[in-house]
Backbone atoms as SQL, in Angstrom:
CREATE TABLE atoms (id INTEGER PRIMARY KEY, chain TEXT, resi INTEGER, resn TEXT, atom TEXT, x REAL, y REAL, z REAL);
INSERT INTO atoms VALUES
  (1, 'A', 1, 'UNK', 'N', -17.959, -20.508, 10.809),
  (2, 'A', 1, 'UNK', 'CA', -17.309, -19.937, 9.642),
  (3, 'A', 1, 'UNK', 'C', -15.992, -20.682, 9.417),
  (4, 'A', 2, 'UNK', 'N', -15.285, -21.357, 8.566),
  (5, 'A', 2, 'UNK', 'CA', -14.727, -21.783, 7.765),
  (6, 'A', 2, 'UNK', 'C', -13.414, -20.898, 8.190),
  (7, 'A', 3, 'UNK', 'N', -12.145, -21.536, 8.542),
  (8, 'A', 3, 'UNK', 'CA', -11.066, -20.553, 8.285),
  (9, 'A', 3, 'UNK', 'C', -10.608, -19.933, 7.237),
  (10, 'A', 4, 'UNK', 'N', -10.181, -18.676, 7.204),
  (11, 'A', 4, 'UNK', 'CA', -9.659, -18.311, 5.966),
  (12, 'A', 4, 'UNK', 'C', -8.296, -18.508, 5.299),
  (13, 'A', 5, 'UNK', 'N', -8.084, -18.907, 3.959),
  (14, 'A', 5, 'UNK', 'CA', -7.147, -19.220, 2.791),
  (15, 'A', 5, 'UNK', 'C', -6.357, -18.736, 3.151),
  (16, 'A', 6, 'UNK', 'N', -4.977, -19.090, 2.910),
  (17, 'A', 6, 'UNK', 'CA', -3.924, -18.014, 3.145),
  (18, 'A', 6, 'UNK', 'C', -4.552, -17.756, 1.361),
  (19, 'A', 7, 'UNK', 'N', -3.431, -16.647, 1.228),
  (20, 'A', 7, 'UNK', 'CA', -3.525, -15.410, 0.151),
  (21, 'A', 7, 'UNK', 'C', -2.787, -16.888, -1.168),
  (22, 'A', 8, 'UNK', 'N', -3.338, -16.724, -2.300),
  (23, 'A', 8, 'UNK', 'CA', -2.732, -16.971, -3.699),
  (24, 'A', 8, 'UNK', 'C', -1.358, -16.563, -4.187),
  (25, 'A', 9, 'UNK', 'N', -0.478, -16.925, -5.055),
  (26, 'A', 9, 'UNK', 'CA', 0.410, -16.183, -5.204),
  (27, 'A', 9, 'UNK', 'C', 0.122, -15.196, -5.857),
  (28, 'A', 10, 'UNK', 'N', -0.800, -15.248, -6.836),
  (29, 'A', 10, 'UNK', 'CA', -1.492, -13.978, -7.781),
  (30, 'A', 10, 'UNK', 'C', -1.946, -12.685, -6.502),
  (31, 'A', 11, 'UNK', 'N', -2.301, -12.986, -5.538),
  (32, 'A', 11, 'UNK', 'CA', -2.243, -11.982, -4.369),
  (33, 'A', 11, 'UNK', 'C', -1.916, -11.361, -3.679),
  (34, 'A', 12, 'UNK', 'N', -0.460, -12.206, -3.533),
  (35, 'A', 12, 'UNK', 'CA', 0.720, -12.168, -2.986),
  (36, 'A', 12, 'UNK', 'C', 1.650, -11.376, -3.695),
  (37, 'A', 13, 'UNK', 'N', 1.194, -11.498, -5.115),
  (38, 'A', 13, 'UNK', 'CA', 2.275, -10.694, -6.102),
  (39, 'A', 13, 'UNK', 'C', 1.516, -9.199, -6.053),
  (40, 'A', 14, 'UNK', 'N', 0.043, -9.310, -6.339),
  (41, 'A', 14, 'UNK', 'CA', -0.300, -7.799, -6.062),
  (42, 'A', 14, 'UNK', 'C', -0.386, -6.908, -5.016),
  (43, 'A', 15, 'UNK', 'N', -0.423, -8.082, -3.994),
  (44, 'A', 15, 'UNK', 'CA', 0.176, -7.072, -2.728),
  (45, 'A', 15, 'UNK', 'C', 1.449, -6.715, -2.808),
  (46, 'A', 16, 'UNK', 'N', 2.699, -7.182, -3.457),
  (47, 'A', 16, 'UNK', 'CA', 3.738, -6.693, -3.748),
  (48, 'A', 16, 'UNK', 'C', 4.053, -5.258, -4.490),
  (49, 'A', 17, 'UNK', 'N', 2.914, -5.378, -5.857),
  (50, 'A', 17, 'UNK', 'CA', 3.432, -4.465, -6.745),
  (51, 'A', 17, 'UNK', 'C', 3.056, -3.505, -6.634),
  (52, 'A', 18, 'UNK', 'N', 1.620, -3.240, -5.896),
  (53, 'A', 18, 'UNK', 'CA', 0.469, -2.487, -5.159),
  (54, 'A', 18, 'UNK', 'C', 2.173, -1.500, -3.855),
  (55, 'A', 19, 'UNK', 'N', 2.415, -2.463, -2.989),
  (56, 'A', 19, 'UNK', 'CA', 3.179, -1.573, -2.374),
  (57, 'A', 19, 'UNK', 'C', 4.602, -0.969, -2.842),
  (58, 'A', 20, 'UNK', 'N', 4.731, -1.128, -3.665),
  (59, 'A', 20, 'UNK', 'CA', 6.273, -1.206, -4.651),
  (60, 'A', 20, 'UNK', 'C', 6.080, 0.354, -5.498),
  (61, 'A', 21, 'UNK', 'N', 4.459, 0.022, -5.983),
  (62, 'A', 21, 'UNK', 'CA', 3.799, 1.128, -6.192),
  (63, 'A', 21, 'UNK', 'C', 3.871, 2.484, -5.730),
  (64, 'A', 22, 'UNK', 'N', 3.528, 2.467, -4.398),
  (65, 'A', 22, 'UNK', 'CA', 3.149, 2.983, -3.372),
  (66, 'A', 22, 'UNK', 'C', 4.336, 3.652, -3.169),
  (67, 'A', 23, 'UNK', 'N', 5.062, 2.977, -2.841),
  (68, 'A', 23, 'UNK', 'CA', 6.776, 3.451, -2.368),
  (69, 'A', 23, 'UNK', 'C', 7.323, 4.177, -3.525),
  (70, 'A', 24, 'UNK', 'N', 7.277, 3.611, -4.755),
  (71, 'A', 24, 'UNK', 'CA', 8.005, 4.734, -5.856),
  (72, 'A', 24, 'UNK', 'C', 7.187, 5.910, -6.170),
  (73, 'A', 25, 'UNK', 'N', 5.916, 6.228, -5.631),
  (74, 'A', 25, 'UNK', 'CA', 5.175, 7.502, -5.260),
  (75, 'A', 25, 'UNK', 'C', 5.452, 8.154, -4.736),
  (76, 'A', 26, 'UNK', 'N', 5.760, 7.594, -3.654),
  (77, 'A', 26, 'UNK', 'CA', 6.021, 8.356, -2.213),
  (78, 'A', 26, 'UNK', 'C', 7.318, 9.178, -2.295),
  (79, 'A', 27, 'UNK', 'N', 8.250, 8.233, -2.845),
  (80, 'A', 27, 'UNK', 'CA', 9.568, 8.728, -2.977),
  (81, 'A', 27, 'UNK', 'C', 9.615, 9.888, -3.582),
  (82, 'A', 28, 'UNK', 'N', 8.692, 9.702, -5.156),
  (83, 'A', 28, 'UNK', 'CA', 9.036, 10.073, -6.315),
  (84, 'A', 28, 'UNK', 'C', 8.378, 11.550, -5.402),
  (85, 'A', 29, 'UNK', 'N', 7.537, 11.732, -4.638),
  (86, 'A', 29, 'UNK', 'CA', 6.890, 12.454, -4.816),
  (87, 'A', 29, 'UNK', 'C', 7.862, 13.615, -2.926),
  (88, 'A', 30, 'UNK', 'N', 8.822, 13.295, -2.883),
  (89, 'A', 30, 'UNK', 'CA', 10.294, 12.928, -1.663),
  (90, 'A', 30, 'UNK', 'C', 8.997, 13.075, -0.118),
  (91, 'A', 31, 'UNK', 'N', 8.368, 12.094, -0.177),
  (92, 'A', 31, 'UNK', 'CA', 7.610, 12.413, 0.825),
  (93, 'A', 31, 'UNK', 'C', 8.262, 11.214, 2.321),
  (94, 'A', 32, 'UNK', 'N', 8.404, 11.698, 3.283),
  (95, 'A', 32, 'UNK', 'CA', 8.644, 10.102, 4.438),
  (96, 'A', 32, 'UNK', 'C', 7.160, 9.008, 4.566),
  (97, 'A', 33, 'UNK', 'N', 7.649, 7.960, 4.804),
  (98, 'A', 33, 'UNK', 'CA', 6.662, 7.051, 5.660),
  (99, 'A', 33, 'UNK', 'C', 5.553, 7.589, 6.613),
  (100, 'A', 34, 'UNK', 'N', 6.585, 8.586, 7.545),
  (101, 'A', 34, 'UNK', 'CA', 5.788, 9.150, 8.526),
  (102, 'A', 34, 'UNK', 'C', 4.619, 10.162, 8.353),
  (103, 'A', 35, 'UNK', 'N', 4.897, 11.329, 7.397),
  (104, 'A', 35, 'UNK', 'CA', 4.470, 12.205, 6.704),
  (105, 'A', 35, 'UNK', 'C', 3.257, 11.592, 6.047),
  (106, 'A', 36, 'UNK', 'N', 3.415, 10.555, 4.705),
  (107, 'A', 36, 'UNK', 'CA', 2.397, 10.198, 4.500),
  (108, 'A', 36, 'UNK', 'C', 1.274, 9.334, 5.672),
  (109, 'A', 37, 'UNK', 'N', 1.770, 9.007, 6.339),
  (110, 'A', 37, 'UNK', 'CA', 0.941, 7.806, 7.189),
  (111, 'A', 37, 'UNK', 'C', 0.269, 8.824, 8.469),
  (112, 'A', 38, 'UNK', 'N', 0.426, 10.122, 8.635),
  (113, 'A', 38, 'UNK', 'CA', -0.098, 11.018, 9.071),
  (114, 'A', 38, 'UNK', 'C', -1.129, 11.495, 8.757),
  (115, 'A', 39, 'UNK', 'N', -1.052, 11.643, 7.127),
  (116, 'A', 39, 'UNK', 'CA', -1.696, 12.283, 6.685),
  (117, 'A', 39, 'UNK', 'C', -3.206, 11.638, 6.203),
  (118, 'A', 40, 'UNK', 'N', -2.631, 10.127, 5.889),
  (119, 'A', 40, 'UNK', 'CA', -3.524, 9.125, 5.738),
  (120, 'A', 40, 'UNK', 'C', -4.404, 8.596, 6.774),
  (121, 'A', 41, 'UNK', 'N', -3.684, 9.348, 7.927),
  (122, 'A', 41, 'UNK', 'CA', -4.400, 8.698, 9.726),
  (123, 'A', 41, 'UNK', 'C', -3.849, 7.221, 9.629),
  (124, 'A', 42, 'UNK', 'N', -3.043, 6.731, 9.761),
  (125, 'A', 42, 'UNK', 'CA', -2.590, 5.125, 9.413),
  (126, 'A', 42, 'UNK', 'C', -1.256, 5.257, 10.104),
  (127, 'A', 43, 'UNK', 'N', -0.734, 3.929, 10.997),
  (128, 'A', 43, 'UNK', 'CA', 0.653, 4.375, 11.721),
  (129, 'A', 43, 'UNK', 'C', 1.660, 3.789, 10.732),
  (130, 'A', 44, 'UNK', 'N', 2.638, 4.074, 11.058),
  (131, 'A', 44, 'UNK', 'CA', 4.120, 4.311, 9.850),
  (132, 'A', 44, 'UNK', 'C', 4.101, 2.921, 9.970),
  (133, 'A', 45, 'UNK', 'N', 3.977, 1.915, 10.901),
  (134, 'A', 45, 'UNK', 'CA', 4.157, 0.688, 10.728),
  (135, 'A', 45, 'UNK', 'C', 3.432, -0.258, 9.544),
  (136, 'A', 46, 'UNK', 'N', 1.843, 0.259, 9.520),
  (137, 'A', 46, 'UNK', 'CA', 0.592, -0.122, 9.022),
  (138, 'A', 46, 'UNK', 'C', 1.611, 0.542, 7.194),
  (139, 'A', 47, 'UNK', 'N', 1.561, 1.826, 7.284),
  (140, 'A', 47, 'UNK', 'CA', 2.455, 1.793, 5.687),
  (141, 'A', 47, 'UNK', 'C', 3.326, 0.940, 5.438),
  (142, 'A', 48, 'UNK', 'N', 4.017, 0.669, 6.144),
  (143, 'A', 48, 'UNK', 'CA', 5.485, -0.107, 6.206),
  (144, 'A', 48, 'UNK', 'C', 4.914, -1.284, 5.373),
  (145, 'A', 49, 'UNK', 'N', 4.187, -2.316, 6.582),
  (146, 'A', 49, 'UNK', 'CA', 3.949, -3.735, 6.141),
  (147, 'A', 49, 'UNK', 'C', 3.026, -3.399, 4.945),
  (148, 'A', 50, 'UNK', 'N', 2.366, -2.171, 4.407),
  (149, 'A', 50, 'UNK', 'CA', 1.993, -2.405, 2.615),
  (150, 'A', 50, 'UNK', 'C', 2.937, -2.249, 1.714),
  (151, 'A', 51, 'UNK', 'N', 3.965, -1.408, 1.923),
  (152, 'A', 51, 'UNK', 'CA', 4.588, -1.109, 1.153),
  (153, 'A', 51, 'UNK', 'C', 5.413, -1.993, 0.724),
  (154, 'A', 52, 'UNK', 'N', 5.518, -2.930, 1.882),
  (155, 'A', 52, 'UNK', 'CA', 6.225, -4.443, 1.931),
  (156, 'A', 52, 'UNK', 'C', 5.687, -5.344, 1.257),
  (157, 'A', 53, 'UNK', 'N', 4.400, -5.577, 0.888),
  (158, 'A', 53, 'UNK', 'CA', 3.562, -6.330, 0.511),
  (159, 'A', 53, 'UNK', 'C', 3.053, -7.196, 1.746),
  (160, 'A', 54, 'UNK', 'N', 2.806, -6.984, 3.243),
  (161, 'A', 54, 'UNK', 'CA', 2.910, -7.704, 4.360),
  (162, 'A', 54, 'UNK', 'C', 1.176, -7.503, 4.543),
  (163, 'A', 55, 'UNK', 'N', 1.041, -6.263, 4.037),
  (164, 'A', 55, 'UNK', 'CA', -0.376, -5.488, 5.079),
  (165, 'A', 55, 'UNK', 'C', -1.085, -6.143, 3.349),
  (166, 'A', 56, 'UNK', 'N', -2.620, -6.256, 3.911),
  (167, 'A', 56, 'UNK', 'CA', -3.967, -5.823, 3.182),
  (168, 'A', 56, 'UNK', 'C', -4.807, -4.716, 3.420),
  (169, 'A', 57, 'UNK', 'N', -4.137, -3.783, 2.702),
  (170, 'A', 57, 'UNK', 'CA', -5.179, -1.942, 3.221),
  (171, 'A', 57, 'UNK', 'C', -6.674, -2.337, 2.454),
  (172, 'A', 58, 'UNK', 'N', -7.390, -2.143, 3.388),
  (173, 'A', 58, 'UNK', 'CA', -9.065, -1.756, 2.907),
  (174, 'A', 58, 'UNK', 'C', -8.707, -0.712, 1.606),
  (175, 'A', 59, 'UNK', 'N', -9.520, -0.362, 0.926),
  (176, 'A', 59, 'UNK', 'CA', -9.864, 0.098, -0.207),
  (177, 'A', 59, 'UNK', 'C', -10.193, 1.828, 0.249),
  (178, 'A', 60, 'UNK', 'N', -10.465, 1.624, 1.625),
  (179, 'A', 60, 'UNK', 'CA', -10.293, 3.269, 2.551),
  (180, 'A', 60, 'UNK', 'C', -8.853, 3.673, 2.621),
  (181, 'A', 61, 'UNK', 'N', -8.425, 2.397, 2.976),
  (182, 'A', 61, 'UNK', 'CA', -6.864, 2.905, 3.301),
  (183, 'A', 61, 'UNK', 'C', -6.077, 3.769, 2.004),
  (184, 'A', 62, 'UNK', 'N', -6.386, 2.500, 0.964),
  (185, 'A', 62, 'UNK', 'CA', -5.381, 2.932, -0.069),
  (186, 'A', 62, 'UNK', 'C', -6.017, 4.538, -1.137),
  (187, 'A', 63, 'UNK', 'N', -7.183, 4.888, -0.533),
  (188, 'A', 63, 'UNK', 'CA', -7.643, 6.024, -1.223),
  (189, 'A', 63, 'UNK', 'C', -7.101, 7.423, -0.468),
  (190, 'A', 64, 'UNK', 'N', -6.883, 6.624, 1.176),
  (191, 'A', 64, 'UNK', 'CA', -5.854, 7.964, 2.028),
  (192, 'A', 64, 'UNK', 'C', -4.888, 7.923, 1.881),
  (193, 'A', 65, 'UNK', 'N', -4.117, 7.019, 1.415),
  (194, 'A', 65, 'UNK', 'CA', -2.665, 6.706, 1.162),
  (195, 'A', 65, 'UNK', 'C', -2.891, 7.466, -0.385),
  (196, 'A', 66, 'UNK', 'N', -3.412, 7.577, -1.366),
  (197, 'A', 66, 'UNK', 'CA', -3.158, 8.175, -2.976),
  (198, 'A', 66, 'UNK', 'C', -3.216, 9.363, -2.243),
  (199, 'A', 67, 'UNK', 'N', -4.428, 9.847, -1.938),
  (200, 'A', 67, 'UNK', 'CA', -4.638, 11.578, -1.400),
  (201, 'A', 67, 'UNK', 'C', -3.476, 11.871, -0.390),
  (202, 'A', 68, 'UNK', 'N', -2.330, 11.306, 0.383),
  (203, 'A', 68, 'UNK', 'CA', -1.305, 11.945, 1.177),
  (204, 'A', 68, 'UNK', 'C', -0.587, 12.018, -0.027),
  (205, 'A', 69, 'UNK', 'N', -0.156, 10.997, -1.087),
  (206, 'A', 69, 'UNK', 'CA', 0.749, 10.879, -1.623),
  (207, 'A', 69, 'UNK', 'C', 0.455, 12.161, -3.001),
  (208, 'A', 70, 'UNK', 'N', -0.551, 12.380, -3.265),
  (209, 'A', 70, 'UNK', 'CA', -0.636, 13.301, -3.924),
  (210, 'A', 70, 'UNK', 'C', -1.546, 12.813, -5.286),
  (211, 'A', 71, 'UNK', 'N', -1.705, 11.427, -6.118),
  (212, 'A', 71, 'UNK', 'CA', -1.436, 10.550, -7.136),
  (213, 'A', 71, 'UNK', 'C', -2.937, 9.695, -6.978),
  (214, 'A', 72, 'UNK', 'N', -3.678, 9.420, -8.408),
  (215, 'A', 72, 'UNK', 'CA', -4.322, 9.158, -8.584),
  (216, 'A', 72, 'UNK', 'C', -4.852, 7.703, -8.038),
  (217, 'A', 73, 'UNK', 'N', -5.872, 7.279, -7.565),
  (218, 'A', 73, 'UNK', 'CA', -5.853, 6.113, -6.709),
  (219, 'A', 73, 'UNK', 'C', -5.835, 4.544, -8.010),
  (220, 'A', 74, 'UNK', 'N', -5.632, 5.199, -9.087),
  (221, 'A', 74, 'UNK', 'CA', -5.496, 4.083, -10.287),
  (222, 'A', 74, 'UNK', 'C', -4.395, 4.363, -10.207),
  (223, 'A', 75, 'UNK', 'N', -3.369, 4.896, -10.585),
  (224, 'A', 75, 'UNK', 'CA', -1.828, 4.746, -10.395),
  (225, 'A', 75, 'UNK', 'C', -1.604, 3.561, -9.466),
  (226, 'A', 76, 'UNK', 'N', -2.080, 3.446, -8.338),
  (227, 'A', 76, 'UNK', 'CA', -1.633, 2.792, -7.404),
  (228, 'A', 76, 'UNK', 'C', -1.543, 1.443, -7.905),
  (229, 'A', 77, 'UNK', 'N', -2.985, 0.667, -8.160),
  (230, 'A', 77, 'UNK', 'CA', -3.603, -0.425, -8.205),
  (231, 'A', 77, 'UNK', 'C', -3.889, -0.624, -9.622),
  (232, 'A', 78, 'UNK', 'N', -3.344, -0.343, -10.209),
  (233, 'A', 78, 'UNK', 'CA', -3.500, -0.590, -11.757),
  (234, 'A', 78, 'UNK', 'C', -3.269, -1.936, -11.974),
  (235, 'A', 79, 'UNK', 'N', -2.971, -2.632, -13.124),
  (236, 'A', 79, 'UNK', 'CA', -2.760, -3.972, -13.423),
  (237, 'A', 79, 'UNK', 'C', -1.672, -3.689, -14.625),
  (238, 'A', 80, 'UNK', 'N', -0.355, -4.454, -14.358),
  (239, 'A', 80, 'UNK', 'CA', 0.200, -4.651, -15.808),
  (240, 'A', 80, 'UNK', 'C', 0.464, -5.617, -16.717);
C-alpha cells in the first residue's frame, strides 16, 4: 500500500473550520471540553486536537460530539 498524502490545504482549512465550529458550539452552548468529550466517550485531548484542526474525527466521532453538544450534526460540517 502506497503511503498516505499529507492532507490538502482545502483539508486543512476544513479541518479548521469544522473545529472552530465545534468550539463556538460548545461554548455557545457554556459546555467544558471535558463534559462534552465524556459524553461523546472521546478523551478531552482527542476534542482538543479537533477543535484545533489537529485531529481527523471519523464521521462516528463528530455525530457524538453534535449529540453532547446538543446541535445538529449539519451545523457542524456545513460548507460556506
Amino acid at each position: 500500500m502506497p503511503p498516505a498524502q499529507p492532507p490538502t490545504d482545502r483539508v486543512l482549512a476544513a479541518r479548521r473550520a469544522v473545529g472552530d465550529r465545534i468550539r463556538d458550539a460548545r461554548l455557545h452552548a457554556n459546555l467544558t471540553q471535558e463534559s462534552v468529550a465524556l459524553t461523546a466517550d472521546i478523551s478531552r485531548h482527542s476534542l482538543n486536537r479537533i477543535e484545533h484542526g489537529y485531529g481527523s474525527p471519523l464521521l462516528d466521532t463528530l455525530v457524538r460530539i453534535a449529540d453532547a453538544i446538543g446541535v445538529p450534526l449539519a451545523d457542524l460540517v456545513r460548507e460556506e
